PDB file of C-alpha atoms and ligand atoms in Angstrom:
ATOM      1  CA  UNK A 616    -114.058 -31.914  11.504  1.00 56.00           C
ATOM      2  CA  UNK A 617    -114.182 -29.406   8.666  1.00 61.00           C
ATOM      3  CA  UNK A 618    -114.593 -26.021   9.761  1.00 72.00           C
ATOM      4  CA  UNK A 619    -117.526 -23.965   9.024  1.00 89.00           C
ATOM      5  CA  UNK A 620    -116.997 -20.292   7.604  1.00 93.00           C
ATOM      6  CA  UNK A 621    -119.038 -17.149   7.008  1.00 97.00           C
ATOM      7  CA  UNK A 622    -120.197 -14.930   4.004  1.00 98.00           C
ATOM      8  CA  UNK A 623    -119.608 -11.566   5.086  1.00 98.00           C
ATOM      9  CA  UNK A 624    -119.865  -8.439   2.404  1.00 98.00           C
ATOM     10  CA  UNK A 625    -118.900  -4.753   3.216  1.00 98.00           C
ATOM     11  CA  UNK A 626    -121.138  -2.451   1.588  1.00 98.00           C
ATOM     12  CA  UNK A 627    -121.201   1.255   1.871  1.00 98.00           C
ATOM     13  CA  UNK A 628    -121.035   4.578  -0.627  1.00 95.00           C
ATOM     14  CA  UNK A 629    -117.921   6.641  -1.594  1.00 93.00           C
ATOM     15  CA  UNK A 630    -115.398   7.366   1.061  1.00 93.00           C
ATOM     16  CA  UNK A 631    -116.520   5.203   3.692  1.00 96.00           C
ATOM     17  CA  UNK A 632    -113.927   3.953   4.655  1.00 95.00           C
ATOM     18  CA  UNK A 633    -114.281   0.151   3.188  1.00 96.00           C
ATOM     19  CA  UNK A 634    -110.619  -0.452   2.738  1.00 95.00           C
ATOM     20  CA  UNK A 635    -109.363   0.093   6.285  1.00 96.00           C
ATOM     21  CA  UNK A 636    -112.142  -1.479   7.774  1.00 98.00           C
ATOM     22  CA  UNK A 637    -112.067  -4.741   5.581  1.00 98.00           C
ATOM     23  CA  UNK A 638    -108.272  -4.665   6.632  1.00 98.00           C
ATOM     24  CA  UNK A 639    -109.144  -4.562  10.209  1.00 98.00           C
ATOM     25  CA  UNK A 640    -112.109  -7.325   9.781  1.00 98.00           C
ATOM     26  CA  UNK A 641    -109.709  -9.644   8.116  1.00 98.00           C
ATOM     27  CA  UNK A 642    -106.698  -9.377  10.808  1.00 98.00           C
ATOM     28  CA  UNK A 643    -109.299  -9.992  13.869  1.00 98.00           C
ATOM     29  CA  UNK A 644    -110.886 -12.830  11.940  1.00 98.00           C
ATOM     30  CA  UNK A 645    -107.546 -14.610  11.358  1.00 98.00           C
ATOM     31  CA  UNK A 646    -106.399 -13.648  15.265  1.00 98.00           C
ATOM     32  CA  UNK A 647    -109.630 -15.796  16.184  1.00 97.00           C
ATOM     33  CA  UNK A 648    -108.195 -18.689  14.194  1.00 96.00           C
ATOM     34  CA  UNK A 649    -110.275 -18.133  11.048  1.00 97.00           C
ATOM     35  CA  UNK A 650    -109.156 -19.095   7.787  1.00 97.00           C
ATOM     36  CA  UNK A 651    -109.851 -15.786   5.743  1.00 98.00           C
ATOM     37  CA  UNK A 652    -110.032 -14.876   2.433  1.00 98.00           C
ATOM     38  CA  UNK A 653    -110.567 -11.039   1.115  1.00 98.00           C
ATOM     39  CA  UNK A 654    -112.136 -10.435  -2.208  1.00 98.00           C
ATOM     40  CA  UNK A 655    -113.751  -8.025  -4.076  1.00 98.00           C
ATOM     41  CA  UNK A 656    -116.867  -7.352  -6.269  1.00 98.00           C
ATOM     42  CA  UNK A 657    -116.686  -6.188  -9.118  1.00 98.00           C
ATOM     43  CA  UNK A 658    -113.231  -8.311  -9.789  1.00 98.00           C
ATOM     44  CA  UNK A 659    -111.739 -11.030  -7.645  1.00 98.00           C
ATOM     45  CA  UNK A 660    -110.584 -13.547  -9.977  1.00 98.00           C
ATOM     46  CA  UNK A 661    -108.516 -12.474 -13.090  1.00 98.00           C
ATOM     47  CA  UNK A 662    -111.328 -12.683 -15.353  1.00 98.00           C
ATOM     48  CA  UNK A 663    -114.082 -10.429 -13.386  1.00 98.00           C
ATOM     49  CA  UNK A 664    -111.022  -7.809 -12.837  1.00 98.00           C
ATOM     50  CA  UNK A 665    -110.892  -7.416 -16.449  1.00 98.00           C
ATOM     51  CA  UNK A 666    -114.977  -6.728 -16.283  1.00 98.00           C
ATOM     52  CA  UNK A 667    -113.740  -4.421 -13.680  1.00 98.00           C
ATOM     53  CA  UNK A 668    -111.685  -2.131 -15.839  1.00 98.00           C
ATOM     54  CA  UNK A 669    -114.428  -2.203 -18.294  1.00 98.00           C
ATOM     55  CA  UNK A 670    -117.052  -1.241 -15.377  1.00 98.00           C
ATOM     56  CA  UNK A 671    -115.107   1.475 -13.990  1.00 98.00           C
ATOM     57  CA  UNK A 672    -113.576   3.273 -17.255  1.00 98.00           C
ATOM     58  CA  UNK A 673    -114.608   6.692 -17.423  1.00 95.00           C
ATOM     59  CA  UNK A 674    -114.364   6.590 -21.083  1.00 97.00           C
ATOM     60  CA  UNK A 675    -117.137   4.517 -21.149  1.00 97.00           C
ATOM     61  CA  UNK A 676    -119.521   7.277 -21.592  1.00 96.00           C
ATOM     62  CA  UNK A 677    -122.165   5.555 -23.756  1.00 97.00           C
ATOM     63  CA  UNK A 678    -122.958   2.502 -21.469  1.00 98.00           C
ATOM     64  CA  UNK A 679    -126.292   1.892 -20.871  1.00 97.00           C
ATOM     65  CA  UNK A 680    -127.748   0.940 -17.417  1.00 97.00           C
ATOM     66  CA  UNK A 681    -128.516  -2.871 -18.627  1.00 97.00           C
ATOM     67  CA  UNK A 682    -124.531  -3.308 -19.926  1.00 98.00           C
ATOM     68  CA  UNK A 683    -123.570  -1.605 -16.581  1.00 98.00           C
ATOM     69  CA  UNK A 684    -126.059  -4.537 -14.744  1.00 98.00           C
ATOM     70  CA  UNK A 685    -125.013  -7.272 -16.651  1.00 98.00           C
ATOM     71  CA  UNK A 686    -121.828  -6.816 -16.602  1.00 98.00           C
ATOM     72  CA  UNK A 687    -122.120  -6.582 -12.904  1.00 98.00           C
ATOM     73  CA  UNK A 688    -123.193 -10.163 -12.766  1.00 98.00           C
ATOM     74  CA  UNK A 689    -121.149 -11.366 -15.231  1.00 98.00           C
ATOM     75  CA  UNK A 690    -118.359 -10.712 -12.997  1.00 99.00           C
ATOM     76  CA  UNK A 691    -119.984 -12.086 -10.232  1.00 99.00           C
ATOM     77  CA  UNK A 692    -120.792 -15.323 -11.745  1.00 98.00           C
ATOM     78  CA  UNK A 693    -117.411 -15.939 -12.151  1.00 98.00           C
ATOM     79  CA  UNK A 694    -116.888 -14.819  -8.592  1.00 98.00           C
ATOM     80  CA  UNK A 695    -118.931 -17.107  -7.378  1.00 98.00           C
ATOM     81  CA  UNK A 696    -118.028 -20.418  -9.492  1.00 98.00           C
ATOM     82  CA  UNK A 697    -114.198 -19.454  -8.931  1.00 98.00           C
ATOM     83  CA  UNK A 698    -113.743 -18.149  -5.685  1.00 98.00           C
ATOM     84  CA  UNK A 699    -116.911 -18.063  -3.316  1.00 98.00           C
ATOM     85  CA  UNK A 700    -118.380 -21.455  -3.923  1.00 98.00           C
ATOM     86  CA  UNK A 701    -115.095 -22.960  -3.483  1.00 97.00           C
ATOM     87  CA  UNK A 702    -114.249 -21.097  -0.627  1.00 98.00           C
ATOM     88  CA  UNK A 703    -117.409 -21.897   0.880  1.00 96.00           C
ATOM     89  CA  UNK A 704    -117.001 -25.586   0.531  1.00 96.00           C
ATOM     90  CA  UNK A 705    -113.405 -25.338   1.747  1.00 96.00           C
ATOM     91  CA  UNK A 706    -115.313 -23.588   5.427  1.00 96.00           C
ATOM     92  CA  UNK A 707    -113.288 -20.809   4.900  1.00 98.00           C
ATOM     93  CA  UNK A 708    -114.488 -16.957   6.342  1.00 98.00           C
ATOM     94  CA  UNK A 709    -115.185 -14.549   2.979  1.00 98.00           C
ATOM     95  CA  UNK A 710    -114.865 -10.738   3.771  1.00 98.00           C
ATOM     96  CA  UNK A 711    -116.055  -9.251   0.182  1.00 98.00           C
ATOM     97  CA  UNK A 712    -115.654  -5.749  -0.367  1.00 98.00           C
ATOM     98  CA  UNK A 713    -118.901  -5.302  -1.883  1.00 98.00           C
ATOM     99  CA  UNK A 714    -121.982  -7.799  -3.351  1.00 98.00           C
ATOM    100  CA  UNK A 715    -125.010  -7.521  -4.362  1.00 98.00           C
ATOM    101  CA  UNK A 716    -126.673  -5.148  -2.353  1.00 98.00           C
ATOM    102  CA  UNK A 717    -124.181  -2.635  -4.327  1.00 98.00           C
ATOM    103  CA  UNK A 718    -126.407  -3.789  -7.263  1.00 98.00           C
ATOM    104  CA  UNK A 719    -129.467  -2.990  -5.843  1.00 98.00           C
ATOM    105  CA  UNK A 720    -127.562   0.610  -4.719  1.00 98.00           C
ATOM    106  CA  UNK A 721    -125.573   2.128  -7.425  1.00 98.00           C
ATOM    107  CA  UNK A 722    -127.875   0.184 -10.710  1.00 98.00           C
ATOM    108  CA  UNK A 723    -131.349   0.141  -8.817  1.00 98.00           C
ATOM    109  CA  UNK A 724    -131.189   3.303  -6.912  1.00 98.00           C
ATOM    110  CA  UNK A 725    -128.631   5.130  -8.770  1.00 98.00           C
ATOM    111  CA  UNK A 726    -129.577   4.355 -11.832  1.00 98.00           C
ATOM    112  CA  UNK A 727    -133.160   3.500 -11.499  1.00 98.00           C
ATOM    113  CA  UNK A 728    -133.026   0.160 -13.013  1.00 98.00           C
ATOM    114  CA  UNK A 729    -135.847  -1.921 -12.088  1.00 96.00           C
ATOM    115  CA  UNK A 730    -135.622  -3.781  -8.530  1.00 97.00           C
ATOM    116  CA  UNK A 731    -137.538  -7.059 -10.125  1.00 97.00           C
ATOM    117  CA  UNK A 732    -135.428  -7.092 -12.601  1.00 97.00           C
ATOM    118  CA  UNK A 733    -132.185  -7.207 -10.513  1.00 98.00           C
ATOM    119  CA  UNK A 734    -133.962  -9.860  -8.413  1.00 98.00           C
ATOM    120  CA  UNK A 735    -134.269 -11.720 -11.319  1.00 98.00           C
ATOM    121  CA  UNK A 736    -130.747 -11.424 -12.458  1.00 98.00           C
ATOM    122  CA  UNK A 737    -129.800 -12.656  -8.413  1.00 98.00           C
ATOM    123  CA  UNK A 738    -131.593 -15.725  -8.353  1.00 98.00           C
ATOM    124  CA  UNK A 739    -130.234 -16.533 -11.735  1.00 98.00           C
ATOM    125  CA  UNK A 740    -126.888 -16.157 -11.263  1.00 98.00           C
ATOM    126  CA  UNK A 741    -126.593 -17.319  -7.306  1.00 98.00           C
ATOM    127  CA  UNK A 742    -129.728 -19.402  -6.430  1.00 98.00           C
ATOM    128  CA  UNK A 743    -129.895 -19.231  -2.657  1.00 96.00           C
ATOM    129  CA  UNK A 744    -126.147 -17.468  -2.084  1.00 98.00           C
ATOM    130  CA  UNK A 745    -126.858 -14.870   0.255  1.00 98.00           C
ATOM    131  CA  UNK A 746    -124.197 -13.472   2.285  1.00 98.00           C
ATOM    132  CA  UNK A 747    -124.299 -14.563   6.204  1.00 98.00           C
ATOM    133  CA  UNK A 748    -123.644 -11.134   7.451  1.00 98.00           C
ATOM    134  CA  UNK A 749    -123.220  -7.389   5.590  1.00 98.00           C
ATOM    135  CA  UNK A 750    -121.679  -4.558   7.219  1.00 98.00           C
ATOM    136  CA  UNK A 751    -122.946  -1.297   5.926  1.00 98.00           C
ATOM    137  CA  UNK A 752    -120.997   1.434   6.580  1.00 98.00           C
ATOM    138  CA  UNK A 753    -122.947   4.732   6.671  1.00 98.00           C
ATOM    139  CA  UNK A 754    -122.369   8.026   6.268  1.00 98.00           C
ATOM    140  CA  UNK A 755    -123.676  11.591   4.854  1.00 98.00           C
ATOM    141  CA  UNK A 756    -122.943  12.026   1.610  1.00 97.00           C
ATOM    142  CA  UNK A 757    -121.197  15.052   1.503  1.00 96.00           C
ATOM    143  CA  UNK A 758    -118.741  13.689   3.902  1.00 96.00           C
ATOM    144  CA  UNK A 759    -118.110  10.434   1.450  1.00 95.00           C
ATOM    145  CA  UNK A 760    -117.443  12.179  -1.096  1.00 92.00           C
ATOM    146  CA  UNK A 761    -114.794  14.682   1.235  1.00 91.00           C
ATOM    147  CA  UNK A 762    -112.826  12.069   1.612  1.00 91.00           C
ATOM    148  CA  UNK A 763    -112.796  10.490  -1.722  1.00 89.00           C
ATOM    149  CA  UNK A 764    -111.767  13.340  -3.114  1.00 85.00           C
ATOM    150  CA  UNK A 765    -108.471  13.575  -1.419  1.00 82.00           C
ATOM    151  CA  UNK A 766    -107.671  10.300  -3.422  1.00 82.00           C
ATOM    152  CA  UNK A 767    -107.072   9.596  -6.763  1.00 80.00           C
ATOM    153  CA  UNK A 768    -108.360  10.130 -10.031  1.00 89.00           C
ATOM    154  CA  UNK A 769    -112.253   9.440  -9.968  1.00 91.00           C
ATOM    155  CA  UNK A 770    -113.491   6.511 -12.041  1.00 94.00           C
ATOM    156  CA  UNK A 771    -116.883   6.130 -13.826  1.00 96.00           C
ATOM    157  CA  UNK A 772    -118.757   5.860 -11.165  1.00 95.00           C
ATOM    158  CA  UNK A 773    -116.895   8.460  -8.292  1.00 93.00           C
ATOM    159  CA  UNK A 774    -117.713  11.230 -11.238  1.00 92.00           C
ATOM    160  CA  UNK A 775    -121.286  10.930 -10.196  1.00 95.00           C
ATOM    161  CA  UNK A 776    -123.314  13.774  -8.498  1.00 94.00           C
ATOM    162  CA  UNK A 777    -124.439  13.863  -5.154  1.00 96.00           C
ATOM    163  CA  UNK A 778    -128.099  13.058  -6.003  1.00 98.00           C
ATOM    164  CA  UNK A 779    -126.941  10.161  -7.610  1.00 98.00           C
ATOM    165  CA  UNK A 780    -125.022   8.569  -4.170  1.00 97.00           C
ATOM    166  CA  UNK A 781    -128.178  10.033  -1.898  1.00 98.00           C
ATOM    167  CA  UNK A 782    -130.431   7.894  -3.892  1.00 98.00           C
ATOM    168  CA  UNK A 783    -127.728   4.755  -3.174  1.00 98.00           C
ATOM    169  CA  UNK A 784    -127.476   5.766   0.624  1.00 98.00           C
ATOM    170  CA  UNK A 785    -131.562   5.455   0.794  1.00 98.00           C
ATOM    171  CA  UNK A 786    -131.053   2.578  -1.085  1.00 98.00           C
ATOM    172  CA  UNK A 787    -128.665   0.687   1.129  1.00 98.00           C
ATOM    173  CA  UNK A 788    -130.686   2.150   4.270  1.00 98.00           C
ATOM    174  CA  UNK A 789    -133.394   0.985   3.234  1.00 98.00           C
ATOM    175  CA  UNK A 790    -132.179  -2.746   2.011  1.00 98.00           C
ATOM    176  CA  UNK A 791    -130.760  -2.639   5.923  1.00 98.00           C
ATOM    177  CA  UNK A 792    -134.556  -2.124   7.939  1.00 98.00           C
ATOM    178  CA  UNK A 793    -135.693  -4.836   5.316  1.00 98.00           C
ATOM    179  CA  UNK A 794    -133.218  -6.940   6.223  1.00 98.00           C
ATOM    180  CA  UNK A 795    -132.324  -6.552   9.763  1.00 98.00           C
ATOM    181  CA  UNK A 796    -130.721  -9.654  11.068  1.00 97.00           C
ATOM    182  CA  UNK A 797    -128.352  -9.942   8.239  1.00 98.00           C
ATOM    183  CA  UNK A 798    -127.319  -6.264   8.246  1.00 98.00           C
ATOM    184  CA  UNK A 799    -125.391  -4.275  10.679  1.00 98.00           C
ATOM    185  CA  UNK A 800    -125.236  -0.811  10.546  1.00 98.00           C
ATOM    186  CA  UNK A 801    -122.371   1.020  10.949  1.00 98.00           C
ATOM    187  CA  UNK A 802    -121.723   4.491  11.632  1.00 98.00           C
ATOM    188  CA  UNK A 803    -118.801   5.580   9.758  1.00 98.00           C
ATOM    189  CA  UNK A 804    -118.533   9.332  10.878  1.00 97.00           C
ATOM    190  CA  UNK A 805    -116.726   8.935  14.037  1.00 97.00           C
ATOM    191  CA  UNK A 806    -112.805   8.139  14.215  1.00 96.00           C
ATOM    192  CA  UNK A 807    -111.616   4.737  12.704  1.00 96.00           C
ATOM    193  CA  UNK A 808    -110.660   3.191  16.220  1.00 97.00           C
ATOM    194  CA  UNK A 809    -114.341   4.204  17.387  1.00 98.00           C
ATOM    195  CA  UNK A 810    -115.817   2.589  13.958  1.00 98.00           C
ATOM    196  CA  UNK A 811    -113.728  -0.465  14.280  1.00 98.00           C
ATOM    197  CA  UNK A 812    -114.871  -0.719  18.131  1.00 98.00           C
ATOM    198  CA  UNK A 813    -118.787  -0.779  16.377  1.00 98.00           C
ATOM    199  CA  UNK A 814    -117.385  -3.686  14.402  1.00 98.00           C
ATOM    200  CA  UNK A 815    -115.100  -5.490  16.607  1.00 98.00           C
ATOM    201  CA  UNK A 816    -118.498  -5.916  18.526  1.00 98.00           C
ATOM    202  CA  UNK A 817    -120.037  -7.243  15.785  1.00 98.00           C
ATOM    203  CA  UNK A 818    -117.464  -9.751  15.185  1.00 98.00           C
ATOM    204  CA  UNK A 819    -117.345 -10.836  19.207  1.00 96.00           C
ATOM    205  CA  UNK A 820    -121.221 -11.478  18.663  1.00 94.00           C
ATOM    206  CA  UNK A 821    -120.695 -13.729  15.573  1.00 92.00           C
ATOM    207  CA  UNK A 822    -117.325 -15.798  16.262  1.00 90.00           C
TER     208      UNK A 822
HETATM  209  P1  TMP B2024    -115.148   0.029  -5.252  1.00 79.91           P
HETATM  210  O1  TMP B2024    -114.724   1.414  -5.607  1.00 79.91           O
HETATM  211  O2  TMP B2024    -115.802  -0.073  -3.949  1.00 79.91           O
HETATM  212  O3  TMP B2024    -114.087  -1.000  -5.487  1.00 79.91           O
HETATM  213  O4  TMP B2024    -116.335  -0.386  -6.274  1.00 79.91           O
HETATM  214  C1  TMP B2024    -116.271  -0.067  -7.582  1.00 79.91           C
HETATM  215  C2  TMP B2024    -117.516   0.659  -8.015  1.00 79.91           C
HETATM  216  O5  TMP B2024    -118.467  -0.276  -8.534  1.00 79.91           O
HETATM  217  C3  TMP B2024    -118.215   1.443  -6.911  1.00 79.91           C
HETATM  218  O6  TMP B2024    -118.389   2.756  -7.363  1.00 79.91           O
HETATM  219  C4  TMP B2024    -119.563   0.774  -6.782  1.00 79.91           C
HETATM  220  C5  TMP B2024    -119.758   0.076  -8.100  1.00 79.91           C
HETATM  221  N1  TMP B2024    -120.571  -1.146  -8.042  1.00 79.91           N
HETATM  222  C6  TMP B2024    -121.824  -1.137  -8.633  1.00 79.91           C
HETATM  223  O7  TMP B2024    -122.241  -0.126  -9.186  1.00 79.91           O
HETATM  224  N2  TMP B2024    -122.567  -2.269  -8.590  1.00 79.91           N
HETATM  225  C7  TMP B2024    -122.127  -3.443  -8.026  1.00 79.91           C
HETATM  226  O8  TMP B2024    -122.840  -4.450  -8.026  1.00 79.91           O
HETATM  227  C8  TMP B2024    -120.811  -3.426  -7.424  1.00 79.91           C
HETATM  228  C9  TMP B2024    -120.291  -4.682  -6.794  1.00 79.91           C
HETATM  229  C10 TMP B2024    -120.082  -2.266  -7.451  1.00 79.91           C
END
């Protein structure tokens, strides 16, 4: 019988921590027998990567928050035809580093582009594709951006200002209280091992 997988998307702000923790979500998915595949948003299949380097160019400097949207789902329509959709049909498990509640964060409450609008844009472009499960990792700004610093260069979006990623927190905080049984909150302050023991709990719950 074919298997059945899961959606899951990893949202979060600067600094979080994404990367190791996708990592980790990936190797305990596969030690439970999943089939996994890890992606990413914006990017994932040749074509939305070059979108990427577009998106995240810092000498973009003129780009106007309806290029920066669009853009966004131009990459993730041919995410979704090339990668998800198949995968999905294949019952294979999706970890996504990132989706579209990143839209909703960094273009609706970063940049103050209209929610409806973005709604618009996700019914278009996915009809009912919602993710099964997000993992938002959380943390205080300030401490983000600490540790994002230590890495390297910052792209278009990493040269923001603090206001700009408080107003995405909220925004992903937010998205998570309307949506509570797809989201799980994490709290990404502690240690790793004591962040990947919120998630590992998670995963136990869902498997
Ligand atoms: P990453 O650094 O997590 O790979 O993501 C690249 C940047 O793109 C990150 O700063 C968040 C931003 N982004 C959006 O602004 N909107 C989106 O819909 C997505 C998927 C990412």
């Amino acid at each position: 019988m074919r298997q059945i997988g899961k959606f899951i998307t990893i949202e979060g702000g600067e600094g979080v921590g994404k990367s190791s923790n996708i990592a980790f979500i990936a190797e305990w998915l596969r030690q439970h027998g999943k089939d996994v595949i890890v992606t990413r948003e914006p990017g994932g299949t040749p074509l939305a990567e070059r979108i990427r380097q577009i998106l995240l160019d810092k000498t973009e400097t003129t780009m106007c928050s309806d290029t920066e949207l669009l853009l966004m789902f131009a990459a993730r329509a041919q995410h979704i035809d090339e990668v998800i959709r198949p995968a999905i049909q294949n019952g294979q498990w999706i970890v996504c580093d990132r989706f579209t509640d990143a839209t909703y964060a960094y273009q609706g409450g970063g940049r103050g582009v209209s929610l409806e609008r973005i709604a618009l844009l996700e019914t278009w472009v996915q009809g009912n594709l919602r993710p099964d499960l997000t993992f938002l990792l959380d943390l205080p700004v300030h401490q983000g951006m600490q540790r994002a610093s230590n890495r390297s260069a910052p792209d278009r979006f990493e040269q923001e200002q603090a206001e700009f990623f408080e107003r995405v927190r909220a925004c992903y905080r937010l998205r998570a209280t309307q949506e509570p049984t797809r989201f799980r909150v994490i709290d990404a302050a502690p240690a790793l091992q004591q962040v990947q023991a919120q998630i590992e709990q998670v995963l136990h719950a869902i498997v």
